[in-house]
C-alpha atoms as a printed R data frame, in Angstrom:
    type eleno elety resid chain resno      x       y      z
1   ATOM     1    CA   UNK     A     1  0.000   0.000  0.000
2   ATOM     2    CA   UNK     A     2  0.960   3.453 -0.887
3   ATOM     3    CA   UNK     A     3  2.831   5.169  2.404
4   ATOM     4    CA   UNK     A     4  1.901   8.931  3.924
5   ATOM     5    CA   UNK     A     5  4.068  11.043  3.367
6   ATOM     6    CA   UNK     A     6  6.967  10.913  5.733
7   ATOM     7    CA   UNK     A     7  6.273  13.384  8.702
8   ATOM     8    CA   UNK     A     8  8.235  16.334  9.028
9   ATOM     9    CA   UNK     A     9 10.999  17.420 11.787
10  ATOM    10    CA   UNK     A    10 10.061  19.824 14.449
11  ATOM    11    CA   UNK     A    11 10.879  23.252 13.349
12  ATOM    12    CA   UNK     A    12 13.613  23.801 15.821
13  ATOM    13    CA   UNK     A    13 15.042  20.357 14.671
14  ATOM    14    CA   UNK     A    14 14.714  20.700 11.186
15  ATOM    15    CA   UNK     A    15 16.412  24.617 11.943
16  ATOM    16    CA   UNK     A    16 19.676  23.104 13.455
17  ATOM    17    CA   UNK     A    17 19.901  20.206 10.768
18  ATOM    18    CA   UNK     A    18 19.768  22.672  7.978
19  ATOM    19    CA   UNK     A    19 22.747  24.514  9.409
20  ATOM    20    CA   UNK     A    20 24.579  21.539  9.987
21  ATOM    21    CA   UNK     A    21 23.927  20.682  6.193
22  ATOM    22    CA   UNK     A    22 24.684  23.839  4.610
23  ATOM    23    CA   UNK     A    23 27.849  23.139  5.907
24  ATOM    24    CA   UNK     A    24 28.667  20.197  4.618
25  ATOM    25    CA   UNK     A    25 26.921  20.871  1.395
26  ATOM    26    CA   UNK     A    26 29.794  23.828  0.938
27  ATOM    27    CA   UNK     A    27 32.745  21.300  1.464
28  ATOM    28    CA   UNK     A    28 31.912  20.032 -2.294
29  ATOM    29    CA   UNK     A    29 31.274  21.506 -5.796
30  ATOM    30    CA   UNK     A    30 28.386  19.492 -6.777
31  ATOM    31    CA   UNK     A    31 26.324  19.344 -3.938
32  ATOM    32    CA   UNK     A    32 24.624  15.915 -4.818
33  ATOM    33    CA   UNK     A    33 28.153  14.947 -3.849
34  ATOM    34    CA   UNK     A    34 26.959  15.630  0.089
35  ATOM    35    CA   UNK     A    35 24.743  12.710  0.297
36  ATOM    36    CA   UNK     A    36 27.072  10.103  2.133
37  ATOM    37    CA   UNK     A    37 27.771  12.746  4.942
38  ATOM    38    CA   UNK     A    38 23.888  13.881  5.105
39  ATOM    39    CA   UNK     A    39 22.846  10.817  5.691
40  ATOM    40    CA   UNK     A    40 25.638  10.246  8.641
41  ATOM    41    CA   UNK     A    41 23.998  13.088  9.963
42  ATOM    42    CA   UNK     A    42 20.581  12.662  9.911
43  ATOM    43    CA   UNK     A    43 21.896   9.218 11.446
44  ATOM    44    CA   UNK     A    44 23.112  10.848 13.949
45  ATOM    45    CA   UNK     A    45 19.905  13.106 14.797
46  ATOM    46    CA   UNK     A    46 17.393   8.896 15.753
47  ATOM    47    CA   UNK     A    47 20.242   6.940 15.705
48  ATOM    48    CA   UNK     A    48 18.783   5.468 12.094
49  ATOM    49    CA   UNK     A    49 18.085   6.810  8.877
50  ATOM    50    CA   UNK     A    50 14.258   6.940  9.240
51  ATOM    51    CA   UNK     A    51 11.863   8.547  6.249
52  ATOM    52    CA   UNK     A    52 11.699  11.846  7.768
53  ATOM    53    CA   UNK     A    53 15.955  11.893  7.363
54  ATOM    54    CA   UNK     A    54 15.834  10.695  3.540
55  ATOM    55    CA   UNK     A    55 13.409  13.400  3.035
56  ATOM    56    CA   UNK     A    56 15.335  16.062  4.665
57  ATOM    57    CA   UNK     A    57 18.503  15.166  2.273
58  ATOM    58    CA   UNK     A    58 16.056  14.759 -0.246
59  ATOM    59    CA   UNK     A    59 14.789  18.424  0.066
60  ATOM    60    CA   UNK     A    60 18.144  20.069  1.194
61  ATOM    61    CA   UNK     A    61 19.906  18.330 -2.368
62  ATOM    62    CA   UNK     A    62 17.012  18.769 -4.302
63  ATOM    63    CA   UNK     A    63 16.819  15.342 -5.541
64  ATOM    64    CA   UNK     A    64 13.855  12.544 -5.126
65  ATOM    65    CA   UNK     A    65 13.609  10.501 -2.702
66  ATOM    66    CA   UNK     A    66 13.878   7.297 -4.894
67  ATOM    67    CA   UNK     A    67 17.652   8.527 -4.967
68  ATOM    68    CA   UNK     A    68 17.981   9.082 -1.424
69  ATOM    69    CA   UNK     A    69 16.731   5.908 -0.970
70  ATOM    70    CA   UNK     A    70 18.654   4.170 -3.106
71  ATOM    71    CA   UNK     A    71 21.966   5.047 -1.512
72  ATOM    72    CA   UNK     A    72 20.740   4.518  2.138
73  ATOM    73    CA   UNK     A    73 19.500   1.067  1.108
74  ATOM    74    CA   UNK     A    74 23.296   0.393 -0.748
75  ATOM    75    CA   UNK     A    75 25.418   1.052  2.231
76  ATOM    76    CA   UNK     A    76 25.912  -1.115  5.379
77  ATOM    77    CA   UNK     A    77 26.851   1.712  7.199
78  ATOM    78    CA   UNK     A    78 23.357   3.443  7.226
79  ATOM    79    CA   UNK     A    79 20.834   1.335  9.589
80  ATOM    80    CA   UNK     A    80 16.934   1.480  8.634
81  ATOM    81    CA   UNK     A    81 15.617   0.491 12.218
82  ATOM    82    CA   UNK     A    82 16.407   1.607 15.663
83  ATOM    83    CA   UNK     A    83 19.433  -0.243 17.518
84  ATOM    84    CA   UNK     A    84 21.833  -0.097 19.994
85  ATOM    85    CA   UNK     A    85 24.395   2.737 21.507
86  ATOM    86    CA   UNK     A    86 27.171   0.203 20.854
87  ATOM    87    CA   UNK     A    87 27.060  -1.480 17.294
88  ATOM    88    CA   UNK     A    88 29.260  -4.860 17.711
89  ATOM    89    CA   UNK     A    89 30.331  -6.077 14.207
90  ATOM    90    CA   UNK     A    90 31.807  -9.226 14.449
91  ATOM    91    CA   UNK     A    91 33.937  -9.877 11.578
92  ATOM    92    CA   UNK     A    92 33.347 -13.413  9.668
93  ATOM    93    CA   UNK     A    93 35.458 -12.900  6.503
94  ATOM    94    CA   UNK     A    94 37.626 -16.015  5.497
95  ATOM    95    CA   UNK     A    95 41.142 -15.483  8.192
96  ATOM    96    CA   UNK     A    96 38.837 -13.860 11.206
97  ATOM    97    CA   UNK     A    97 36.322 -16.624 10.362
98  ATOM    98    CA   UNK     A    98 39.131 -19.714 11.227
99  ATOM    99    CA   UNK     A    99 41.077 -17.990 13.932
100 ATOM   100    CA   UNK     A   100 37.427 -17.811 15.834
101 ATOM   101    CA   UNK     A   101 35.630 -15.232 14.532
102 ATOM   102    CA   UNK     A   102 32.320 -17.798 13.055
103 ATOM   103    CA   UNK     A   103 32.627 -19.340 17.054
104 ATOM   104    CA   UNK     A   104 32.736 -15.535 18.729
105 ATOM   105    CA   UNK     A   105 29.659 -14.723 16.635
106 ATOM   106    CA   UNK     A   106 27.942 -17.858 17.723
107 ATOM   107    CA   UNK     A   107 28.709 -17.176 21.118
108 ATOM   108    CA   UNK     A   108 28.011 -13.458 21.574
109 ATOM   109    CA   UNK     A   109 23.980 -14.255 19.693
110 ATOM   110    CA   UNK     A   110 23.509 -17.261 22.142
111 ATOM   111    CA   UNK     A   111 25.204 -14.620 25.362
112 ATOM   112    CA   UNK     A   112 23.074 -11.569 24.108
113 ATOM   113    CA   UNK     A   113 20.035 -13.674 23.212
114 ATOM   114    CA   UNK     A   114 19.634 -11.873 19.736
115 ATOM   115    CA   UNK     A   115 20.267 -12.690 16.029
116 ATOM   116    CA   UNK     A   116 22.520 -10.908 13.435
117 ATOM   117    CA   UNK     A   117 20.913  -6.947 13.343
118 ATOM   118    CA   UNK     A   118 18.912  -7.330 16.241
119 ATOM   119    CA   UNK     A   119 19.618  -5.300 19.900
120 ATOM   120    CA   UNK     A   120 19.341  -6.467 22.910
121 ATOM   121    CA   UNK     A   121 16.383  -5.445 25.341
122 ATOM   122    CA   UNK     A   122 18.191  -2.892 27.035
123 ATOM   123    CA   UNK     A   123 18.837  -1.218 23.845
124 ATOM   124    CA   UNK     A   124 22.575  -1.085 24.706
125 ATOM   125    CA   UNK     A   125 24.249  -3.229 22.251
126 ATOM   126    CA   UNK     A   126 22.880  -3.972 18.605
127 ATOM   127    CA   UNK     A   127 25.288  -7.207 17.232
128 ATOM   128    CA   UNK     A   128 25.924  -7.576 13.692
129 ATOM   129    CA   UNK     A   129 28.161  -9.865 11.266
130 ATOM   130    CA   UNK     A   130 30.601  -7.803  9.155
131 ATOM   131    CA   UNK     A   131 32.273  -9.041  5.852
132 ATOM   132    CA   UNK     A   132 35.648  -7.728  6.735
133 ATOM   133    CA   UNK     A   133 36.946  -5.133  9.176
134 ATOM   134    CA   UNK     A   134 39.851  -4.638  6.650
135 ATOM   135    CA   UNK     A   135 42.446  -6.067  9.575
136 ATOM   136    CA   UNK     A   136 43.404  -9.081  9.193
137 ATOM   137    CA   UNK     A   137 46.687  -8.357 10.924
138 ATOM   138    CA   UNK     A   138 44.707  -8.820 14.263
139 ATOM   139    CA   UNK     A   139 42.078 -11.603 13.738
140 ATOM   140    CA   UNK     A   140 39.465 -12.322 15.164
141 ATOM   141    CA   UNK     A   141 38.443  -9.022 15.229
142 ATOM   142    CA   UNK     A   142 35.498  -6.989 16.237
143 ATOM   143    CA   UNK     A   143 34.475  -3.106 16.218
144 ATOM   144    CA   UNK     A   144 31.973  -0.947 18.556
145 ATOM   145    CA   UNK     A   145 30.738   1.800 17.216
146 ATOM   146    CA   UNK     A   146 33.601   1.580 14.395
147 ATOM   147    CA   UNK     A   147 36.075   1.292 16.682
148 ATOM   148    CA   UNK     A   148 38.717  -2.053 16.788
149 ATOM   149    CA   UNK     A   149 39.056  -5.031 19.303
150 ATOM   150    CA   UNK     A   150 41.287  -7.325 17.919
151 ATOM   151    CA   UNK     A   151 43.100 -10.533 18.923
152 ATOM   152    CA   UNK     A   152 39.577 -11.066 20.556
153 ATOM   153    CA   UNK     A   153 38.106 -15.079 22.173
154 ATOM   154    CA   UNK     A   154 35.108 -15.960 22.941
155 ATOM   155    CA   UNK     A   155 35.562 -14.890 26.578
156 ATOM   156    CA   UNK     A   156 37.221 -11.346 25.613
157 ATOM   157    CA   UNK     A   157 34.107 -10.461 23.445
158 ATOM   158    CA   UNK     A   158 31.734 -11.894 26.349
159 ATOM   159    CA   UNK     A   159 33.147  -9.293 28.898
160 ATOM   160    CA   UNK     A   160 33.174  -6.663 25.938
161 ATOM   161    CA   UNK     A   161 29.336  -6.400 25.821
162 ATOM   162    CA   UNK     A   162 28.524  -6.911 29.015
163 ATOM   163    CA   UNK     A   163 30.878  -4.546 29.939
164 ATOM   164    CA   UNK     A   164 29.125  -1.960 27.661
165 ATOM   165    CA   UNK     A   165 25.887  -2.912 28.754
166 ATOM   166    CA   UNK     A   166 26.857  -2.387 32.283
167 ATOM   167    CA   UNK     A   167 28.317   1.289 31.394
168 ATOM   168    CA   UNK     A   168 31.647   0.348 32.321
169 ATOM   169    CA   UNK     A   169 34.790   2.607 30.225
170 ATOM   170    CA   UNK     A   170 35.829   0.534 27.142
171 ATOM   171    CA   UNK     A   171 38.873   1.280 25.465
172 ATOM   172    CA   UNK     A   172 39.390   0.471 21.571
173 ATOM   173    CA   UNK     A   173 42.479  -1.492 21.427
174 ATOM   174    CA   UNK     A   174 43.408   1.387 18.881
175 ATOM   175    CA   UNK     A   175 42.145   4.739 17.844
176 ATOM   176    CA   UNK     A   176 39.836   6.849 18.980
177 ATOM   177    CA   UNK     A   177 38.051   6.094 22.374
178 ATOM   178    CA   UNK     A   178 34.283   5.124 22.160
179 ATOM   179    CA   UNK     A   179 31.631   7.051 21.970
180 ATOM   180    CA   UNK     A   180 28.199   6.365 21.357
181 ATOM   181    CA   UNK     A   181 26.576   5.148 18.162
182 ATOM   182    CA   UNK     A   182 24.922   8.624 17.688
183 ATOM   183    CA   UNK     A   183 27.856  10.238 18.507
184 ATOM   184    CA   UNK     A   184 29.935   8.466 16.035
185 ATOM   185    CA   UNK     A   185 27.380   8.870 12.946
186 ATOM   186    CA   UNK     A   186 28.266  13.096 13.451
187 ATOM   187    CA   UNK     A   187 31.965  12.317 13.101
188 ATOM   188    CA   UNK     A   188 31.433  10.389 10.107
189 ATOM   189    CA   UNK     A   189 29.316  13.231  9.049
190 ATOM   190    CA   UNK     A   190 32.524  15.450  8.856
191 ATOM   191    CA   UNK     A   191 32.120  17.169 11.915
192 ATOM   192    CA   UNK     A   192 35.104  17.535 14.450
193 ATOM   193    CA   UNK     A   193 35.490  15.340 17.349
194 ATOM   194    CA   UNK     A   194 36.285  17.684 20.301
195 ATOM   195    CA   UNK     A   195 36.477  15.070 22.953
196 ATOM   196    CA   UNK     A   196 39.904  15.251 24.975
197 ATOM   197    CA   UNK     A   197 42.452  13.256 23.531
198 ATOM   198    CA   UNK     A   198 40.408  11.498 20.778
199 ATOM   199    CA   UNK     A   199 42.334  13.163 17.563
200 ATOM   200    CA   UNK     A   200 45.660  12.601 19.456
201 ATOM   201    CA   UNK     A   201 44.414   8.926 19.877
202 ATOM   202    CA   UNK     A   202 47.054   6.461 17.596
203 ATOM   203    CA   UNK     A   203 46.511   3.065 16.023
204 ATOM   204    CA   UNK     A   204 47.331   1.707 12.851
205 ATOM   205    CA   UNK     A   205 46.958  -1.796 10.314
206 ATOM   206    CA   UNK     A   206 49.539  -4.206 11.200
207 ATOM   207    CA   UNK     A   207 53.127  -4.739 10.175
208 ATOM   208    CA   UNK     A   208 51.817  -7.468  7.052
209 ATOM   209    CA   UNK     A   209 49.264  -5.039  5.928
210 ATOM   210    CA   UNK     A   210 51.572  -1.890  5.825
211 ATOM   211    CA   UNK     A   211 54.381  -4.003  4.016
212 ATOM   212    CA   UNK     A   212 53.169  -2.868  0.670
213 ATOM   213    CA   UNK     A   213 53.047   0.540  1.316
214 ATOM   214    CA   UNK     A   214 56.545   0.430  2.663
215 ATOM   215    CA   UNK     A   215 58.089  -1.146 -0.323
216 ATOM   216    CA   UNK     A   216 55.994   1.623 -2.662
217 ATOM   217    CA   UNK     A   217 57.919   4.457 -0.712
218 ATOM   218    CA   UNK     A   218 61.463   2.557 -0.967
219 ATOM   219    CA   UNK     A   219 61.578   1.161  2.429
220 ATOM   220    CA   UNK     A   220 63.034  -2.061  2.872
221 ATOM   221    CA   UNK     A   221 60.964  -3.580  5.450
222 ATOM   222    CA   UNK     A   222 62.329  -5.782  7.784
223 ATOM   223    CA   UNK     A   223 59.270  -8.233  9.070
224 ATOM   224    CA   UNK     A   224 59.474  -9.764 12.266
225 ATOM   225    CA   UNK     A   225 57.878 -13.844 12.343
226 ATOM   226    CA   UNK     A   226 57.200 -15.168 15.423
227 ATOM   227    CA   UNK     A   227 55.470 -18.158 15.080
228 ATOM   228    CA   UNK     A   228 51.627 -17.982 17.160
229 ATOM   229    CA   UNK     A   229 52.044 -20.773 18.903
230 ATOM   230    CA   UNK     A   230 55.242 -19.309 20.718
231 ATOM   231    CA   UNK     A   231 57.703 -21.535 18.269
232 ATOM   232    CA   UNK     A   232 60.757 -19.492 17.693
233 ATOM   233    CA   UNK     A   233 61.444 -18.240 14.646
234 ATOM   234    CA   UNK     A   234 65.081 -18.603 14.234
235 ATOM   235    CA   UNK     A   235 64.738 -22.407 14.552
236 ATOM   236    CA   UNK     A   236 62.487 -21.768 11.137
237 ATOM   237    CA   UNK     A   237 64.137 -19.273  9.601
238 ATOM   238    CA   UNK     A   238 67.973 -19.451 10.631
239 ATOM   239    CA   UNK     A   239 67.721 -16.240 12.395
240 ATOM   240    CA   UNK     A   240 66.430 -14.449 15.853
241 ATOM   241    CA   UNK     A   241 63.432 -12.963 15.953
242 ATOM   242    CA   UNK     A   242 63.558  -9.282 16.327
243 ATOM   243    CA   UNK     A   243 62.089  -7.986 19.792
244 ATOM   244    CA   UNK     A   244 58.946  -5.544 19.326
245 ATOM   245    CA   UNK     A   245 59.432  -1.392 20.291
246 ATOM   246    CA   UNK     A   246 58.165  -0.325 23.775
247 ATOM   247    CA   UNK     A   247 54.394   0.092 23.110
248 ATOM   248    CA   UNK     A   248 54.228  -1.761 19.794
249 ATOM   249    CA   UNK     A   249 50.948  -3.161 19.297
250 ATOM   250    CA   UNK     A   250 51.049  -6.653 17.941
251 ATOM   251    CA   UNK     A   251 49.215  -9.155 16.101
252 ATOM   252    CA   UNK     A   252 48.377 -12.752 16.648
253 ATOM   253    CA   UNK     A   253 50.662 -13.704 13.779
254 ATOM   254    CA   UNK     A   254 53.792 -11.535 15.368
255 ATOM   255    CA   UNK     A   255 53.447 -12.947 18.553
256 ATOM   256    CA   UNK     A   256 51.586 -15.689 20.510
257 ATOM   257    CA   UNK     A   257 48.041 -14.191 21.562
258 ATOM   258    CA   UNK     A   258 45.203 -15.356 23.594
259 ATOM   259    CA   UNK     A   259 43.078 -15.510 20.143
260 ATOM   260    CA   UNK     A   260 41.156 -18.995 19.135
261 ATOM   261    CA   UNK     A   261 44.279 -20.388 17.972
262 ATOM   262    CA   UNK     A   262 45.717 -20.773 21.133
263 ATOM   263    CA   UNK     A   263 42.680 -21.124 23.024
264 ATOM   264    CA   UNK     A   264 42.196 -24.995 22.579
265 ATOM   265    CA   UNK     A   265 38.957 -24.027 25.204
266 ATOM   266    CA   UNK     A   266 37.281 -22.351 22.223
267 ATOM   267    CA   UNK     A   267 38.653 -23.891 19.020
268 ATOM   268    CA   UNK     A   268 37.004 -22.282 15.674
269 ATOM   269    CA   UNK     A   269 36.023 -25.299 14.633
270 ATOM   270    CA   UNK     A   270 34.551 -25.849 10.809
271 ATOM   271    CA   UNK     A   271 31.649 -23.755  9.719
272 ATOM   272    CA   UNK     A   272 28.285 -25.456  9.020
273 ATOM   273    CA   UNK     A   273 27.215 -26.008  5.501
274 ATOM   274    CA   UNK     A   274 24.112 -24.105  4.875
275 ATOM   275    CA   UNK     A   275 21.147 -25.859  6.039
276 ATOM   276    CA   UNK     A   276 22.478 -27.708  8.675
């Protein structure tokens, strides 16, 4: 059936929003161009992008709906129903999959009593599977809010959400410190985050994943291999490991890690054929 149109937002709403746009809208030549951000921010305004938001861009772009629509239904990123000030994405791409990531999944619907895109009563924690976090350096991995965990178990992501359920400070194993769900669709919007320390915050990919970009500026990386299961490398390769900086964050495949494959407790175990 044929829906009302989508209601409008109060004045004062719709006032600060506009402001907010025209802001963003100036950052590019073409202002159709302003979409992705717009709908961050309308994100950010019910924590969803609901009809009223896809209007608003709509309106503020001048273009229909249909197209509005048609991005916010393309991209992951933009949720069409209410969830959760902490969005955990569990990544269950191919390498997070085997070191654990399919059994930390499994785990975290049967602890949280939800499915994949569903919140839990509280309306604390939404949990969702993600294709690939894009750091495979660390598997498993999971983000909140955007934010990574990595070299996570079964037990770490446990005492994750229930930590953010109880309110309890959660720090990111790198970047920015969390924020909520809300909070994070403004930053994505463009605007600046002015919390304390968050800009300053470090964190980068892994030493395998920044390899290529080392050899395309005429480094000559020198990659340390530890084996994961705490085998030394120089009875593999002929030659000592070399001993990590003060503060270097490492991965499960630098260094042996409390991750699924060294957790014979939780073992990843083969996925499940479809149907089954």
């Amino acid at each position: 059936m044929p829906q009302l149109p989508a209601p409008a937002y109060p004045a004062e709403v719709r006032a600060r929003l506009e402001a907010d746009a025209r802001e963003v809208i100036a950052r590019y030549p073409d202002s159709r161009s302003a979409l992705l951000p717009l709908l961050h921010l309308v994100q950010s305004e019910e924590g969803h992008v609901t009809r009223t938001g896809m209007q608003f861009c709509a309106d503020v772009l001048q273009l229909t709906t249909a197209e509005v629509t048609a991005v916010a239904t393309f991209y992951t990123m933009y949720r069409r129903k209410p969830g959760g000030d902490y969005q955990v994405g569990v990544c269950t791409n191919t390498l997070c999959a085997v070191m654990g990531g399919d059994a930390i999944f499994s785990a975290l619907q049967e602890h949280l009593g939800v499915g994949n895109g569903e919140t839990t009563e509280d309306g604390k924690v939404t949990l969702e599977h993600i294709e690939c976090n894009a750091a495979c350096d660390f598997a498993p991995v999971l983000m909140v809010n955007w934010e990574f965990f990595d070299n996570q178990t079964v037990e770490s992501a446990k005492r994750l959400v229930d930590e953010l359920r109880a309110g309890a400070t959660v720090e990111p194993t790198r970047g920015a410190p969390l924020c909520t769900y809300k909070e994070t669709a403004r930053i994505l919007a463009g605007f600046p985050d002015t919390r304390e320390g968050a800009v300053e915050a470090g964190g980068s990919g892994g030493p395998a994943s920044l390899i290529g970009l080392r050899l395309a500026k005429g480094e000559s990386p020198q990659p340390r291999v530890v084996h994961p299961r705490g085998q030394d490398a120089g009875t593999i390769r002929g030659t000592a490991p070399q001993e990590p900086s003060p503060g270097e964050h490492l991965s499960s495949h630098d260094a042996p890690q409390e991750t699924s494959a060294s957790d014979p407790a939780h073992p990843a175990g083969p996925a499940a054929e479809e149907g089954e």
